[in-house]
JSON list of C-alpha atoms in Angstrom, two decimals:
[
{"chain": "E", "resi": 1, "resn": "MET", "atom": "CA", "xyz": [-1.81, 50.70, -21.44]},
{"chain": "E", "resi": 2, "resn": "PHE", "atom": "CA", "xyz": [0.43, 47.63, -21.39]},
{"chain": "E", "resi": 3, "resn": "LYS", "atom": "CA", "xyz": [0.76, 45.84, -18.12]},
{"chain": "E", "resi": 4, "resn": "ARG", "atom": "CA", "xyz": [4.23, 44.67, -17.35]},
{"chain": "E", "resi": 5, "resn": "PHE", "atom": "CA", "xyz": [4.69, 41.14, -16.15]},
{"chain": "E", "resi": 6, "resn": "ILE", "atom": "CA", "xyz": [6.67, 41.17, -12.93]},
{"chain": "E", "resi": 7, "resn": "PRO", "atom": "CA", "xyz": [7.23, 37.70, -11.51]},
{"chain": "E", "resi": 8, "resn": "THR", "atom": "CA", "xyz": [6.98, 37.30, -7.78]},
{"chain": "E", "resi": 9, "resn": "VAL", "atom": "CA", "xyz": [10.25, 36.03, -6.42]},
{"chain": "E", "resi": 10, "resn": "ALA", "atom": "CA", "xyz": [11.43, 34.70, -3.12]},
{"chain": "E", "resi": 11, "resn": "LEU", "atom": "CA", "xyz": [14.85, 35.44, -1.75]},
{"chain": "E", "resi": 12, "resn": "ILE", "atom": "CA", "xyz": [16.66, 32.43, -0.38]},
{"chain": "E", "resi": 13, "resn": "LEU", "atom": "CA", "xyz": [19.98, 32.56, 1.38]},
{"chain": "E", "resi": 14, "resn": "SER", "atom": "CA", "xyz": [22.38, 29.83, 0.35]},
{"chain": "E", "resi": 15, "resn": "ALA", "atom": "CA", "xyz": [26.02, 29.08, 1.05]},
{"chain": "E", "resi": 16, "resn": "ALA", "atom": "CA", "xyz": [26.97, 30.68, -2.27]},
{"chain": "E", "resi": 17, "resn": "GLY", "atom": "CA", "xyz": [24.98, 33.85, -1.64]},
{"chain": "E", "resi": 18, "resn": "PHE", "atom": "CA", "xyz": [21.47, 34.89, -2.51]},
{"chain": "E", "resi": 19, "resn": "VAL", "atom": "CA", "xyz": [19.36, 32.93, -4.94]},
{"chain": "E", "resi": 20, "resn": "PHE", "atom": "CA", "xyz": [16.16, 34.19, -6.50]},
{"chain": "E", "resi": 21, "resn": "LEU", "atom": "CA", "xyz": [13.44, 31.64, -7.16]},
{"chain": "E", "resi": 22, "resn": "PRO", "atom": "CA", "xyz": [9.87, 32.07, -8.32]},
{"chain": "E", "resi": 23, "resn": "ALA", "atom": "CA", "xyz": [7.62, 32.20, -5.26]},
{"chain": "E", "resi": 24, "resn": "GLN", "atom": "CA", "xyz": [5.74, 29.13, -6.48]},
{"chain": "E", "resi": 25, "resn": "LEU", "atom": "CA", "xyz": [8.92, 27.04, -6.19]},
{"chain": "E", "resi": 26, "resn": "ALA", "atom": "CA", "xyz": [10.03, 28.46, -2.87]},
{"chain": "E", "resi": 27, "resn": "ALA", "atom": "CA", "xyz": [6.65, 27.85, -1.23]},
{"chain": "E", "resi": 28, "resn": "ARG", "atom": "CA", "xyz": [6.04, 24.37, -2.63]},
{"chain": "E", "resi": 29, "resn": "PRO", "atom": "CA", "xyz": [5.33, 21.89, 0.17]},
{"chain": "E", "resi": 30, "resn": "ALA", "atom": "CA", "xyz": [7.29, 18.68, 0.38]},
{"chain": "E", "resi": 31, "resn": "PRO", "atom": "CA", "xyz": [5.62, 15.72, -1.35]},
{"chain": "E", "resi": 32, "resn": "PRO", "atom": "CA", "xyz": [3.94, 13.17, 0.91]},
{"chain": "E", "resi": 33, "resn": "PRO", "atom": "CA", "xyz": [6.05, 10.15, 1.87]},
{"chain": "E", "resi": 34, "resn": "ALA", "atom": "CA", "xyz": [5.89, 7.12, -0.42]},
{"chain": "E", "resi": 35, "resn": "SER", "atom": "CA", "xyz": [4.05, 5.20, 2.31]},
{"chain": "E", "resi": 36, "resn": "ALA", "atom": "CA", "xyz": [1.08, 7.56, 1.86]},
{"chain": "E", "resi": 37, "resn": "TYR", "atom": "CA", "xyz": [0.47, 5.90, -1.52]},
{"chain": "E", "resi": 38, "resn": "LEU", "atom": "CA", "xyz": [0.64, 2.34, -0.16]},
{"chain": "E", "resi": 39, "resn": "VAL", "atom": "CA", "xyz": [-1.98, 0.24, 1.61]},
{"chain": "E", "resi": 40, "resn": "LYS", "atom": "CA", "xyz": [-1.89, -3.22, 3.22]},
{"chain": "E", "resi": 41, "resn": "ILE", "atom": "CA", "xyz": [-4.53, -5.75, 2.27]},
{"chain": "E", "resi": 42, "resn": "TYR", "atom": "CA", "xyz": [-5.19, -9.38, 3.16]},
{"chain": "E", "resi": 43, "resn": "LYS", "atom": "CA", "xyz": [-7.19, -12.41, 2.12]},
{"chain": "E", "resi": 44, "resn": "SER", "atom": "CA", "xyz": [-7.74, -15.74, 3.84]},
{"chain": "E", "resi": 45, "resn": "GLN", "atom": "CA", "xyz": [-5.69, -18.58, 2.41]},
{"chain": "E", "resi": 46, "resn": "GLY", "atom": "CA", "xyz": [-8.76, -20.80, 2.79]},
{"chain": "E", "resi": 47, "resn": "SER", "atom": "CA", "xyz": [-6.72, -23.48, 4.54]},
{"chain": "E", "resi": 48, "resn": "LEU", "atom": "CA", "xyz": [-8.23, -25.79, 7.16]},
{"chain": "E", "resi": 49, "resn": "GLN", "atom": "CA", "xyz": [-6.92, -27.35, 10.35]},
{"chain": "E", "resi": 50, "resn": "CYS", "atom": "CA", "xyz": [-5.50, -30.89, 9.90]},
{"chain": "E", "resi": 51, "resn": "GLN", "atom": "CA", "xyz": [-5.94, -30.57, 6.12]},
{"chain": "E", "resi": 52, "resn": "GLY", "atom": "CA", "xyz": [-4.00, -27.50, 5.02]},
{"chain": "E", "resi": 53, "resn": "GLY", "atom": "CA", "xyz": [-4.77, -26.53, 1.45]},
{"chain": "E", "resi": 54, "resn": "GLY", "atom": "CA", "xyz": [-5.80, -23.06, 0.41]},
{"chain": "E", "resi": 55, "resn": "GLU", "atom": "CA", "xyz": [-4.07, -20.57, -1.88]},
{"chain": "E", "resi": 56, "resn": "SER", "atom": "CA", "xyz": [-0.39, -19.76, -1.56]},
{"chain": "E", "resi": 57, "resn": "VAL", "atom": "CA", "xyz": [0.92, -16.21, -1.35]},
{"chain": "E", "resi": 58, "resn": "SER", "atom": "CA", "xyz": [2.40, -16.54, -4.86]},
{"chain": "E", "resi": 59, "resn": "GLN", "atom": "CA", "xyz": [-0.96, -17.66, -6.30]},
{"chain": "E", "resi": 60, "resn": "MET", "atom": "CA", "xyz": [-2.73, -14.66, -4.76]},
{"chain": "E", "resi": 61, "resn": "ARG", "atom": "CA", "xyz": [0.04, -12.32, -5.90]},
{"chain": "E", "resi": 62, "resn": "ARG", "atom": "CA", "xyz": [-0.49, -13.50, -9.49]},
{"chain": "E", "resi": 63, "resn": "GLN", "atom": "CA", "xyz": [-4.25, -12.98, -9.06]},
{"chain": "E", "resi": 64, "resn": "LEU", "atom": "CA", "xyz": [-3.67, -9.35, -8.04]},
{"chain": "E", "resi": 65, "resn": "ILE", "atom": "CA", "xyz": [-1.19, -8.65, -10.83]},
{"chain": "E", "resi": 66, "resn": "LYS", "atom": "CA", "xyz": [-3.56, -10.20, -13.38]},
{"chain": "E", "resi": 67, "resn": "VAL", "atom": "CA", "xyz": [-6.25, -7.60, -12.56]},
{"chain": "E", "resi": 68, "resn": "GLY", "atom": "CA", "xyz": [-3.75, -4.72, -12.69]},
{"chain": "E", "resi": 69, "resn": "VAL", "atom": "CA", "xyz": [-2.82, -4.23, -9.03]},
{"chain": "E", "resi": 70, "resn": "LYS", "atom": "CA", "xyz": [0.79, -3.18, -8.34]},
{"chain": "E", "resi": 71, "resn": "VAL", "atom": "CA", "xyz": [2.07, -5.45, -5.56]},
{"chain": "E", "resi": 72, "resn": "LYS", "atom": "CA", "xyz": [5.02, -3.99, -3.65]},
{"chain": "E", "resi": 73, "resn": "LYS", "atom": "CA", "xyz": [5.39, -6.68, -0.97]},
{"chain": "E", "resi": 74, "resn": "ALA", "atom": "CA", "xyz": [3.85, -10.07, -0.11]},
{"chain": "E", "resi": 75, "resn": "ASN", "atom": "CA", "xyz": [3.80, -11.87, 3.25]},
{"chain": "E", "resi": 76, "resn": "CYS", "atom": "CA", "xyz": [2.03, -14.68, 5.06]},
{"chain": "E", "resi": 77, "resn": "GLY", "atom": "CA", "xyz": [0.25, -14.14, 8.35]},
{"chain": "E", "resi": 78, "resn": "VAL", "atom": "CA", "xyz": [-2.51, -15.09, 10.74]},
{"chain": "E", "resi": 79, "resn": "ASP", "atom": "CA", "xyz": [-5.66, -13.08, 11.35]},
{"chain": "E", "resi": 80, "resn": "GLY", "atom": "CA", "xyz": [-5.30, -13.07, 15.15]},
{"chain": "E", "resi": 81, "resn": "MET", "atom": "CA", "xyz": [-8.74, -14.54, 15.81]},
{"chain": "E", "resi": 82, "resn": "MET", "atom": "CA", "xyz": [-9.43, -17.60, 17.94]},
{"chain": "E", "resi": 83, "resn": "TYR", "atom": "CA", "xyz": [-10.73, -20.77, 16.33]},
{"chain": "E", "resi": 84, "resn": "PRO", "atom": "CA", "xyz": [-11.90, -24.04, 17.93]},
{"chain": "E", "resi": 85, "resn": "ALA", "atom": "CA", "xyz": [-9.30, -26.82, 17.62]},
{"chain": "E", "resi": 86, "resn": "VAL", "atom": "CA", "xyz": [-11.31, -29.03, 15.28]},
{"chain": "E", "resi": 87, "resn": "CYS", "atom": "CA", "xyz": [-10.10, -30.74, 12.14]},
{"chain": "E", "resi": 88, "resn": "GLY", "atom": "CA", "xyz": [-11.74, -29.15, 9.11]},
{"chain": "E", "resi": 89, "resn": "ALA", "atom": "CA", "xyz": [-12.25, -25.76, 10.82]},
{"chain": "E", "resi": 90, "resn": "PRO", "atom": "CA", "xyz": [-10.55, -22.59, 9.48]},
{"chain": "E", "resi": 91, "resn": "ASP", "atom": "CA", "xyz": [-7.00, -22.04, 10.74]},
{"chain": "E", "resi": 92, "resn": "GLY", "atom": "CA", "xyz": [-6.82, -18.25, 10.43]},
{"chain": "E", "resi": 93, "resn": "LYS", "atom": "CA", "xyz": [-3.95, -18.17, 7.91]},
{"chain": "E", "resi": 94, "resn": "ILE", "atom": "CA", "xyz": [-3.95, -15.14, 5.63]},
{"chain": "E", "resi": 95, "resn": "ASN", "atom": "CA", "xyz": [-1.83, -13.67, 2.87]},
{"chain": "E", "resi": 96, "resn": "ILE", "atom": "CA", "xyz": [-0.86, -10.03, 3.31]},
{"chain": "E", "resi": 97, "resn": "PHE", "atom": "CA", "xyz": [0.09, -7.66, 0.48]},
{"chain": "E", "resi": 98, "resn": "THR", "atom": "CA", "xyz": [1.35, -4.09, 0.31]},
{"chain": "E", "resi": 99, "resn": "ILE", "atom": "CA", "xyz": [-0.10, -2.48, -2.81]},
{"chain": "E", "resi": 100, "resn": "THR", "atom": "CA", "xyz": [-0.40, 0.97, -4.32]},
{"chain": "E", "resi": 101, "resn": "ARG", "atom": "CA", "xyz": [-3.52, 2.81, -3.20]},
{"chain": "E", "resi": 102, "resn": "ASP", "atom": "CA", "xyz": [-4.82, 3.13, -6.77]},
{"chain": "E", "resi": 103, "resn": "GLY", "atom": "CA", "xyz": [-5.29, -0.66, -6.94]},
{"chain": "E", "resi": 104, "resn": "LEU", "atom": "CA", "xyz": [-7.40, -0.94, -3.78]},
{"chain": "E", "resi": 105, "resn": "ALA", "atom": "CA", "xyz": [-10.79, -1.06, -5.52]},
{"chain": "E", "resi": 106, "resn": "LYS", "atom": "CA", "xyz": [-9.58, -3.79, -7.89]},
{"chain": "E", "resi": 107, "resn": "ALA", "atom": "CA", "xyz": [-8.22, -5.82, -4.96]},
{"chain": "E", "resi": 108, "resn": "GLN", "atom": "CA", "xyz": [-11.43, -5.44, -2.98]},
{"chain": "E", "resi": 109, "resn": "ALA", "atom": "CA", "xyz": [-13.41, -6.63, -6.01]},
{"chain": "E", "resi": 110, "resn": "GLN", "atom": "CA", "xyz": [-11.29, -9.83, -5.80]},
{"chain": "E", "resi": 111, "resn": "GLY", "atom": "CA", "xyz": [-12.26, -10.37, -2.15]},
{"chain": "E", "resi": 112, "resn": "PHE", "atom": "CA", "xyz": [-9.30, -8.70, -0.40]},
{"chain": "E", "resi": 113, "resn": "GLY", "atom": "CA", "xyz": [-9.85, -6.58, 2.70]},
{"chain": "E", "resi": 114, "resn": "LEU", "atom": "CA", "xyz": [-7.93, -3.83, 4.46]},
{"chain": "E", "resi": 115, "resn": "LEU", "atom": "CA", "xyz": [-5.44, -5.25, 6.95]},
{"chain": "E", "resi": 116, "resn": "LYS", "atom": "CA", "xyz": [-6.22, -2.43, 9.39]},
{"chain": "E", "resi": 117, "resn": "ASN", "atom": "CA", "xyz": [-9.58, -4.17, 9.94]},
{"chain": "E", "resi": 118, "resn": "LEU", "atom": "CA", "xyz": [-7.70, -7.08, 11.58]},
{"chain": "E", "resi": 119, "resn": "PRO", "atom": "CA", "xyz": [-6.01, -5.34, 14.53]},
{"chain": "E", "resi": 120, "resn": "ASP", "atom": "CA", "xyz": [-4.56, -8.60, 15.95]},
{"chain": "E", "resi": 121, "resn": "ALA", "atom": "CA", "xyz": [-3.15, -9.92, 12.67]},
{"chain": "E", "resi": 122, "resn": "GLN", "atom": "CA", "xyz": [0.52, -10.91, 12.67]},
{"chain": "E", "resi": 123, "resn": "LEU", "atom": "CA", "xyz": [3.12, -11.76, 10.05]},
{"chain": "E", "resi": 124, "resn": "THR", "atom": "CA", "xyz": [4.35, -15.35, 9.95]},
{"chain": "E", "resi": 125, "resn": "GLU", "atom": "CA", "xyz": [6.85, -17.27, 7.91]},
{"chain": "E", "resi": 126, "resn": "CYS", "atom": "CA", "xyz": [5.51, -18.49, 4.57]},
{"chain": "E", "resi": 127, "resn": "LYS", "atom": "CA", "xyz": [5.69, -22.28, 4.39]},
{"chain": "E", "resi": 128, "resn": "LEU", "atom": "CA", "xyz": [6.10, -23.93, 1.03]}
]
């Protein structure tokens, strides 16, 4: 009439002998690496040849944090595209951020794009 509860166990051999664990614990897969929760994004600095200007990496970082995006790393870079050498034309400078995946939609709403869409982009030294 009464059903007995018999937990399923797994037998694991350890240096100290045998250890019994619930099967759910023994079969649990390893969690994904931390990098699976991170994504790289970018946004043009808006700077121009011969004139400079644009937004610094620290200004954009504050913009992301203000809308609730967790920024793990910030870098400067170039988009890898070719531009004509003309004063006043874009210079291809970008700011690159590593953020948590849950903030991607918020970042995209602020005009940031996925860095993987710029296959020739490269990191550069941030100039003050």
